[in-house]
């Protein structure tokens, strides 16, 4: 952790593009969309041009009353301007709160109230989703990026605002409020300071420098409201590497973009990589140029890693995954290559970053944690956030008496220190073992499967929910063979892919899915094609 403290002046996110432009002003950013707040500018920018846009945005925000310490929520369609609005707010000392457009209206209004009447930048679609009469009393002021309303300030009306200088902030002051995925319930608002956010950035920054020593094109498909997009952009921008940003992740679209720009580095959410498995055999060879695949979110399925590594024509491609949380940043990391069987170490998510993060596994019942009796995963890092906004007590409940952060997951460590992640605490099924490991096994055994989620059922056998390629009927014979060595389960429930509830980053909302099945059982309506 001491390496996170050395010369830590805070992430300085508000001036990232200005600092990058000072070094390499002609570095290019390519988008697969146009900016809602500057639709006439197209989809190709130099870093210097983006830095000037951020100066303009921050001036417009200042003109409506945003000041150092103000909170600025951004809730609009997934687009790079979500990120630029966050950078611009930080540039004038305000605290940005990017909110996923996948959040429903009730949850969003709840988070806005917790944030303490922030300014809100939204678009016509977002404002209508929230319902103006419900949101205006929860915020200080509303700015509409698109459209118009009598209760809001139109973005275009702020054009020509007098430019204002950047406002430096102490690294220990709040710099950003992000939110958790909400996969296990209502999202939490996570407050980071400049110093804690910088500490989150450093592990992956150093790892990236070792793996990508020369110029490569970086391609990102990351939700623009996620805090990871901020730290992801830092490395290529400050080194003058071109960046491609995708708002849309449909396989056909991604293949077209990658075939055009031939990126050497691709980072995306696990759900996107899973969807892109089919591109491994695409005639355009969209992953042929990729040297590094990166995923700083959940652990990926072994089948996905193997297929994508096999699709690269680089001599020694690498797939790097990181395990962490919004509250604490990346904690452990693991690299996969084609030389090593991705299945051989099961649910190993990697090793801690030396001198940066620490990991331990604590017994749940007095017995040493093991593969059959996992313990609580706890970590230490200077990247830990300061609190949950409006829920300080809830945040403190995750901190042990000796200062470790409980991740809410269970697993064990090998004698070599490798951390194995077996389950979320809330998803543990007594006597079943690792549901995540079982899901991996089933996906690897059946190419037909695109999704497997094993749900706990009270007083009944666990229920596997499955999705298939093109929603075709499940091959029951293959299922029986693939599941034969696993603990007993109920008959699989086959759902169309679009019915699986997902967060904005593609995580399955297991509680919501379980509720969906329970409600359909009550009404005796079929949940979809069943086998």
Short mmCIF file of N, CA, C and O in Angstrom, two decimals, residues 227-317:
data_model
loop_
_atom_site.label_atom_id
_atom_site.label_comp_id
_atom_site.label_asym_id
_atom_site.label_seq_id
_atom_site.Cartn_x
_atom_site.Cartn_y
_atom_site.Cartn_z
N UNK A 227 -16.97 4.48 -13.22
CA UNK A 227 -15.72 5.13 -12.83
C UNK A 227 -14.51 4.55 -13.55
O UNK A 227 -13.49 5.21 -13.71
N UNK A 228 -14.60 3.31 -14.02
CA UNK A 228 -13.47 2.68 -14.69
C UNK A 228 -13.08 3.43 -15.97
O UNK A 228 -11.91 3.45 -16.34
N UNK A 229 -14.03 4.04 -16.64
CA UNK A 229 -13.70 4.74 -17.88
C UNK A 229 -12.71 5.87 -17.60
O UNK A 229 -11.85 6.19 -18.44
N UNK A 230 -12.78 6.48 -16.43
CA UNK A 230 -11.86 7.56 -16.07
C UNK A 230 -10.44 7.02 -15.95
O UNK A 230 -9.50 7.56 -16.53
N UNK A 231 -10.28 5.95 -15.19
CA UNK A 231 -8.93 5.40 -14.99
C UNK A 231 -8.43 4.69 -16.24
O UNK A 231 -7.23 4.66 -16.51
N UNK A 232 -9.34 4.14 -17.04
CA UNK A 232 -8.93 3.45 -18.26
C UNK A 232 -8.33 4.42 -19.27
O UNK A 232 -7.35 4.10 -19.96
N UNK A 233 -8.90 5.61 -19.38
CA UNK A 233 -8.42 6.59 -20.36
C UNK A 233 -7.06 7.17 -20.01
O UNK A 233 -6.32 7.62 -20.89
N UNK A 234 -6.72 7.18 -18.73
CA UNK A 234 -5.50 7.86 -18.29
C UNK A 234 -4.25 7.33 -18.98
O UNK A 234 -3.41 8.11 -19.46
N UNK A 235 -4.11 6.01 -19.06
CA UNK A 235 -2.87 5.44 -19.61
C UNK A 235 -2.66 5.82 -21.08
O UNK A 235 -1.62 6.41 -21.43
N UNK A 236 -3.58 5.52 -21.99
CA UNK A 236 -3.31 5.86 -23.39
C UNK A 236 -3.24 7.36 -23.66
O UNK A 236 -2.42 7.80 -24.48
N UNK A 237 -4.06 8.16 -22.99
CA UNK A 237 -4.04 9.60 -23.25
C UNK A 237 -2.71 10.23 -22.86
O UNK A 237 -2.15 11.04 -23.61
N UNK A 238 -2.20 9.87 -21.70
CA UNK A 238 -0.96 10.48 -21.23
C UNK A 238 0.26 10.00 -22.00
O UNK A 238 1.33 10.61 -21.94
N UNK A 239 0.11 8.90 -22.76
CA UNK A 239 1.21 8.39 -23.58
C UNK A 239 1.03 8.66 -25.07
O UNK A 239 1.85 8.25 -25.88
N UNK A 240 -0.07 9.29 -25.40
CA UNK A 240 -0.26 9.66 -26.80
C UNK A 240 -0.70 8.53 -27.68
O UNK A 240 -0.45 8.54 -28.90
N UNK A 241 -1.39 7.52 -27.14
CA UNK A 241 -1.88 6.40 -27.93
C UNK A 241 -3.31 6.67 -28.39
O UNK A 241 -4.13 7.15 -27.60
N UNK A 242 -3.64 6.37 -29.63
CA UNK A 242 -5.01 6.61 -30.11
C UNK A 242 -6.03 5.75 -29.37
O UNK A 242 -5.73 4.63 -28.93
N UNK A 243 -7.25 6.28 -29.26
CA UNK A 243 -8.31 5.63 -28.49
C UNK A 243 -9.57 5.52 -29.34
O UNK A 243 -9.96 6.48 -30.02
N UNK A 244 -10.21 4.35 -29.29
CA UNK A 244 -11.50 4.12 -29.93
C UNK A 244 -12.51 3.84 -28.83
O UNK A 244 -12.27 2.99 -27.96
N UNK A 245 -13.64 4.53 -28.85
CA UNK A 245 -14.65 4.40 -27.80
C UNK A 245 -15.97 3.96 -28.41
O UNK A 245 -16.52 4.62 -29.30
N UNK A 246 -16.48 2.82 -27.92
CA UNK A 246 -17.73 2.27 -28.41
C UNK A 246 -18.84 2.49 -27.40
O UNK A 246 -18.69 2.13 -26.23
N UNK A 247 -19.94 3.05 -27.86
CA UNK A 247 -21.14 3.14 -27.03
C UNK A 247 -22.02 1.93 -27.22
O UNK A 247 -22.77 1.54 -26.33
N UNK A 248 -21.92 1.31 -28.38
CA UNK A 248 -22.74 0.14 -28.72
C UNK A 248 -21.85 -1.09 -28.78
O UNK A 248 -20.75 -1.04 -29.33
N UNK A 249 -22.34 -2.22 -28.24
CA UNK A 249 -21.50 -3.41 -28.18
C UNK A 249 -22.03 -4.60 -28.94
O UNK A 249 -21.51 -5.71 -28.78
N UNK A 250 -23.04 -4.43 -29.79
CA UNK A 250 -23.56 -5.56 -30.56
C UNK A 250 -22.43 -6.20 -31.34
O UNK A 250 -21.58 -5.49 -31.90
N UNK A 251 -22.36 -7.52 -31.39
CA UNK A 251 -21.23 -8.20 -32.04
C UNK A 251 -20.95 -7.72 -33.46
O UNK A 251 -19.78 -7.47 -33.81
N UNK A 252 -21.96 -7.59 -34.30
CA UNK A 252 -21.73 -7.15 -35.68
C UNK A 252 -21.11 -5.76 -35.72
O UNK A 252 -20.21 -5.48 -36.52
N UNK A 253 -21.60 -4.89 -34.86
CA UNK A 253 -21.08 -3.53 -34.82
C UNK A 253 -19.64 -3.52 -34.31
O UNK A 253 -18.76 -2.85 -34.89
N UNK A 254 -19.37 -4.26 -33.24
CA UNK A 254 -18.02 -4.31 -32.69
C UNK A 254 -17.04 -4.87 -33.72
O UNK A 254 -15.91 -4.37 -33.86
N UNK A 255 -17.46 -5.90 -34.45
CA UNK A 255 -16.59 -6.49 -35.47
C UNK A 255 -16.21 -5.46 -36.53
O UNK A 255 -15.06 -5.38 -36.96
N UNK A 256 -17.19 -4.66 -36.94
CA UNK A 256 -16.94 -3.63 -37.95
C UNK A 256 -15.95 -2.59 -37.45
O UNK A 256 -15.02 -2.19 -38.16
N UNK A 257 -16.14 -2.15 -36.20
CA UNK A 257 -15.25 -1.13 -35.63
C UNK A 257 -13.84 -1.67 -35.46
O UNK A 257 -12.85 -1.02 -35.82
N UNK A 258 -13.70 -2.88 -34.92
CA UNK A 258 -12.38 -3.45 -34.67
C UNK A 258 -11.67 -3.77 -35.98
O UNK A 258 -10.44 -3.61 -36.09
N UNK A 259 -12.40 -4.23 -36.99
CA UNK A 259 -11.78 -4.51 -38.28
C UNK A 259 -11.27 -3.23 -38.93
O UNK A 259 -10.28 -3.24 -39.68
N UNK A 260 -11.93 -2.12 -38.64
CA UNK A 260 -11.52 -0.83 -39.21
C UNK A 260 -10.30 -0.26 -38.51
O UNK A 260 -9.36 0.22 -39.16
N UNK A 261 -10.27 -0.28 -37.18
CA UNK A 261 -9.21 0.40 -36.43
C UNK A 261 -8.09 -0.54 -35.97
O UNK A 261 -7.04 -0.07 -35.56
N UNK A 262 -8.31 -1.84 -35.99
CA UNK A 262 -7.31 -2.84 -35.62
C UNK A 262 -6.62 -2.50 -34.29
O UNK A 262 -5.41 -2.26 -34.21
N UNK A 263 -7.38 -2.51 -33.19
CA UNK A 263 -6.79 -2.17 -31.89
C UNK A 263 -5.81 -3.23 -31.41
O UNK A 263 -5.94 -4.42 -31.70
N UNK A 264 -4.82 -2.77 -30.63
CA UNK A 264 -3.90 -3.69 -29.99
C UNK A 264 -4.32 -4.01 -28.58
O UNK A 264 -3.88 -5.01 -27.99
N UNK A 265 -5.19 -3.17 -28.00
CA UNK A 265 -5.71 -3.37 -26.64
C UNK A 265 -7.22 -3.20 -26.69
O UNK A 265 -7.72 -2.22 -27.26
N UNK A 266 -7.93 -4.16 -26.12
CA UNK A 266 -9.40 -4.09 -26.05
C UNK A 266 -9.82 -4.33 -24.61
O UNK A 266 -9.45 -5.34 -24.01
N UNK A 267 -10.61 -3.41 -24.05
CA UNK A 267 -11.16 -3.60 -22.71
C UNK A 267 -12.67 -3.44 -22.76
O UNK A 267 -13.18 -2.53 -23.43
N UNK A 268 -13.38 -4.31 -22.07
CA UNK A 268 -14.84 -4.27 -22.06
C UNK A 268 -15.35 -4.94 -20.81
O UNK A 268 -14.58 -5.51 -20.02
N UNK A 269 -16.67 -4.88 -20.64
CA UNK A 269 -17.31 -5.59 -19.53
C UNK A 269 -17.36 -7.09 -19.85
O UNK A 269 -17.37 -7.48 -21.03
N UNK A 270 -17.41 -7.94 -18.84
CA UNK A 270 -17.48 -9.39 -19.09
C UNK A 270 -18.63 -9.79 -20.00
O UNK A 270 -18.47 -10.65 -20.88
N UNK A 271 -19.78 -9.17 -19.81
CA UNK A 271 -20.95 -9.51 -20.63
C UNK A 271 -20.66 -9.26 -22.12
O UNK A 271 -21.06 -10.05 -22.98
N UNK A 272 -19.95 -8.18 -22.41
CA UNK A 272 -19.62 -7.87 -23.81
C UNK A 272 -18.66 -8.89 -24.38
O UNK A 272 -18.84 -9.36 -25.52
N UNK A 273 -17.63 -9.25 -23.62
CA UNK A 273 -16.70 -10.27 -24.12
C UNK A 273 -17.43 -11.58 -24.39
O UNK A 273 -17.14 -12.27 -25.38
N UNK A 274 -18.37 -11.94 -23.53
CA UNK A 274 -19.13 -13.16 -23.75
C UNK A 274 -19.92 -13.08 -25.05
O UNK A 274 -19.96 -14.03 -25.83
N UNK A 275 -20.55 -11.93 -25.29
CA UNK A 275 -21.30 -11.74 -26.53
C UNK A 275 -20.39 -11.79 -27.75
O UNK A 275 -20.82 -12.20 -28.84
N UNK A 276 -19.13 -11.40 -27.58
CA UNK A 276 -18.20 -11.34 -28.70
C UNK A 276 -17.52 -12.67 -28.99
O UNK A 276 -16.69 -12.76 -29.92
N UNK A 277 -17.81 -13.71 -28.24
CA UNK A 277 -17.20 -15.01 -28.51
C UNK A 277 -17.43 -15.44 -29.96
O UNK A 277 -16.55 -16.02 -30.60
N UNK A 278 -18.60 -15.14 -30.48
CA UNK A 278 -18.93 -15.56 -31.85
C UNK A 278 -18.02 -14.90 -32.88
O UNK A 278 -17.86 -15.40 -34.00
N UNK A 279 -17.38 -13.78 -32.52
CA UNK A 279 -16.52 -13.08 -33.46
C UNK A 279 -15.16 -13.75 -33.63
O UNK A 279 -14.38 -13.38 -34.50
N UNK A 280 -14.87 -14.74 -32.79
CA UNK A 280 -13.59 -15.44 -32.89
C UNK A 280 -13.43 -16.10 -34.26
O UNK A 280 -12.30 -16.28 -34.74
N UNK A 281 -14.54 -16.43 -34.90
CA UNK A 281 -14.48 -17.07 -36.21
C UNK A 281 -15.02 -16.17 -37.32
O UNK A 281 -15.28 -16.63 -38.43
N UNK A 282 -15.18 -14.89 -37.02
CA UNK A 282 -15.70 -13.95 -38.02
C UNK A 282 -14.67 -13.79 -39.16
O UNK A 282 -13.47 -13.66 -38.90
N UNK A 283 -15.12 -13.77 -40.41
CA UNK A 283 -14.19 -13.63 -41.55
C UNK A 283 -13.33 -12.37 -41.51
O UNK A 283 -12.22 -12.36 -42.05
N UNK A 284 -13.83 -11.31 -40.87
CA UNK A 284 -13.06 -10.07 -40.82
C UNK A 284 -11.95 -10.11 -39.78
O UNK A 284 -11.16 -9.15 -39.70
N UNK A 285 -11.88 -11.17 -38.99
CA UNK A 285 -10.85 -11.34 -37.96
C UNK A 285 -10.69 -10.08 -37.10
O UNK A 285 -9.62 -9.48 -37.04
N UNK A 286 -11.76 -9.65 -36.43
CA UNK A 286 -11.71 -8.37 -35.69
C UNK A 286 -10.72 -8.34 -34.54
O UNK A 286 -10.29 -7.26 -34.13
N UNK A 287 -10.32 -9.51 -34.02
CA UNK A 287 -9.39 -9.53 -32.89
C UNK A 287 -7.97 -9.92 -33.32
O UNK A 287 -7.12 -10.18 -32.47
N UNK A 288 -7.71 -9.96 -34.61
CA UNK A 288 -6.41 -10.41 -35.10
C UNK A 288 -5.26 -9.58 -34.57
O UNK A 288 -4.16 -10.08 -34.32
N UNK A 289 -5.48 -8.28 -34.37
CA UNK A 289 -4.40 -7.37 -33.98
C UNK A 289 -4.25 -7.22 -32.47
O UNK A 289 -3.35 -6.50 -32.01
N UNK A 290 -5.09 -7.89 -31.69
CA UNK A 290 -5.12 -7.61 -30.25
C UNK A 290 -3.96 -8.28 -29.53
O UNK A 290 -3.78 -9.50 -29.59
N UNK A 291 -3.19 -7.47 -28.86
CA UNK A 291 -2.10 -7.94 -28.01
C UNK A 291 -2.58 -8.19 -26.58
O UNK A 291 -2.17 -9.13 -25.92
N UNK A 292 -3.51 -7.30 -26.12
CA UNK A 292 -3.98 -7.39 -24.75
C UNK A 292 -5.49 -7.25 -24.69
O UNK A 292 -6.05 -6.26 -25.18
N UNK A 293 -6.16 -8.23 -24.10
CA UNK A 293 -7.57 -8.12 -23.71
C UNK A 293 -7.59 -7.78 -22.22
O UNK A 293 -6.85 -8.38 -21.43
N UNK A 294 -8.42 -6.84 -21.83
CA UNK A 294 -8.47 -6.44 -20.42
C UNK A 294 -9.88 -6.40 -19.88
O UNK A 294 -10.81 -5.98 -20.58
N UNK A 295 -10.03 -6.82 -18.64
CA UNK A 295 -11.34 -6.77 -17.98
C UNK A 295 -11.11 -6.47 -16.51
O UNK A 295 -10.56 -7.30 -15.78
N UNK A 296 -11.52 -5.27 -16.08
CA UNK A 296 -11.31 -4.85 -14.70
C UNK A 296 -12.58 -4.97 -13.88
O UNK A 296 -12.77 -4.25 -12.90
N UNK A 297 -13.44 -5.89 -14.26
CA UNK A 297 -14.72 -6.06 -13.57
C UNK A 297 -14.77 -7.48 -12.98
O UNK A 297 -13.83 -7.92 -12.35
N UNK A 298 -15.85 -8.20 -13.21
CA UNK A 298 -15.96 -9.55 -12.68
C UNK A 298 -15.01 -10.49 -13.41
O UNK A 298 -14.56 -10.21 -14.54
N UNK A 299 -14.74 -11.65 -12.77
CA UNK A 299 -13.96 -12.68 -13.44
C UNK A 299 -14.71 -13.17 -14.67
O UNK A 299 -15.94 -13.25 -14.68
N UNK A 300 -13.95 -13.51 -15.71
CA UNK A 300 -14.55 -13.97 -16.95
C UNK A 300 -14.68 -15.48 -16.98
O UNK A 300 -13.94 -16.21 -16.30
N UNK A 301 -15.58 -15.98 -17.82
CA UNK A 301 -15.73 -17.40 -18.00
C UNK A 301 -14.53 -17.95 -18.75
O UNK A 301 -14.08 -17.34 -19.74
N UNK A 302 -13.97 -19.09 -18.34
CA UNK A 302 -12.81 -19.66 -19.04
C UNK A 302 -13.04 -19.85 -20.53
O UNK A 302 -12.14 -19.64 -21.34
N UNK A 303 -14.25 -20.25 -20.91
CA UNK A 303 -14.53 -20.46 -22.33
C UNK A 303 -14.33 -19.18 -23.13
O UNK A 303 -13.78 -19.20 -24.24
N UNK A 304 -14.78 -18.07 -22.58
CA UNK A 304 -14.65 -16.79 -23.26
C UNK A 304 -13.19 -16.41 -23.44
O UNK A 304 -12.77 -15.99 -24.53
N UNK A 305 -12.40 -16.54 -22.39
CA UNK A 305 -10.98 -16.21 -22.44
C UNK A 305 -10.28 -17.04 -23.51
O UNK A 305 -9.51 -16.53 -24.34
N UNK A 306 -10.55 -18.33 -23.53
CA UNK A 306 -9.89 -19.22 -24.48
C UNK A 306 -10.23 -18.87 -25.92
O UNK A 306 -9.35 -18.83 -26.80
N UNK A 307 -11.48 -18.61 -26.19
CA UNK A 307 -11.90 -18.31 -27.57
C UNK A 307 -11.30 -17.00 -28.06
O UNK A 307 -10.85 -16.91 -29.22
N UNK A 308 -11.30 -15.98 -27.23
CA UNK A 308 -10.80 -14.69 -27.68
C UNK A 308 -9.28 -14.69 -27.84
O UNK A 308 -8.75 -14.09 -28.78
N UNK A 309 -8.56 -15.36 -26.94
CA UNK A 309 -7.12 -15.48 -27.13
C UNK A 309 -6.80 -16.21 -28.44
O UNK A 309 -5.86 -15.86 -29.15
N UNK A 310 -7.61 -17.20 -28.74
CA UNK A 310 -7.39 -17.95 -29.98
C UNK A 310 -7.69 -17.15 -31.23
O UNK A 310 -7.25 -17.50 -32.33
N UNK A 311 -8.43 -16.05 -31.09
CA UNK A 311 -8.79 -15.23 -32.25
C UNK A 311 -7.71 -14.20 -32.60
O UNK A 311 -7.78 -13.58 -33.66
N UNK A 312 -6.72 -14.01 -31.71
CA UNK A 312 -5.66 -13.05 -31.99
C UNK A 312 -4.56 -13.69 -32.82
O UNK A 312 -4.20 -14.85 -32.60
N UNK A 313 -4.02 -12.93 -33.75
CA UNK A 313 -2.90 -13.41 -34.56
C UNK A 313 -1.56 -12.88 -34.05
O UNK A 313 -0.52 -13.14 -34.67
N UNK A 314 -1.59 -12.15 -32.93
CA UNK A 314 -0.34 -11.69 -32.32
C UNK A 314 0.41 -12.90 -31.76
O UNK A 314 -0.18 -13.92 -31.40
N UNK A 315 1.72 -12.78 -31.65
CA UNK A 315 2.54 -13.92 -31.26
C UNK A 315 2.22 -14.42 -29.86
O UNK A 315 2.16 -15.63 -29.62
N UNK A 316 2.02 -13.51 -28.93
CA UNK A 316 1.77 -13.94 -27.55
C UNK A 316 0.72 -13.04 -26.91
O UNK A 316 1.04 -12.22 -26.02
N UNK A 317 -0.53 -13.14 -27.31
CA UNK A 317 -1.57 -12.30 -26.72
C UNK A 317 -1.80 -12.66 -25.25
O UNK A 317 -1.55 -13.79 -24.83
#
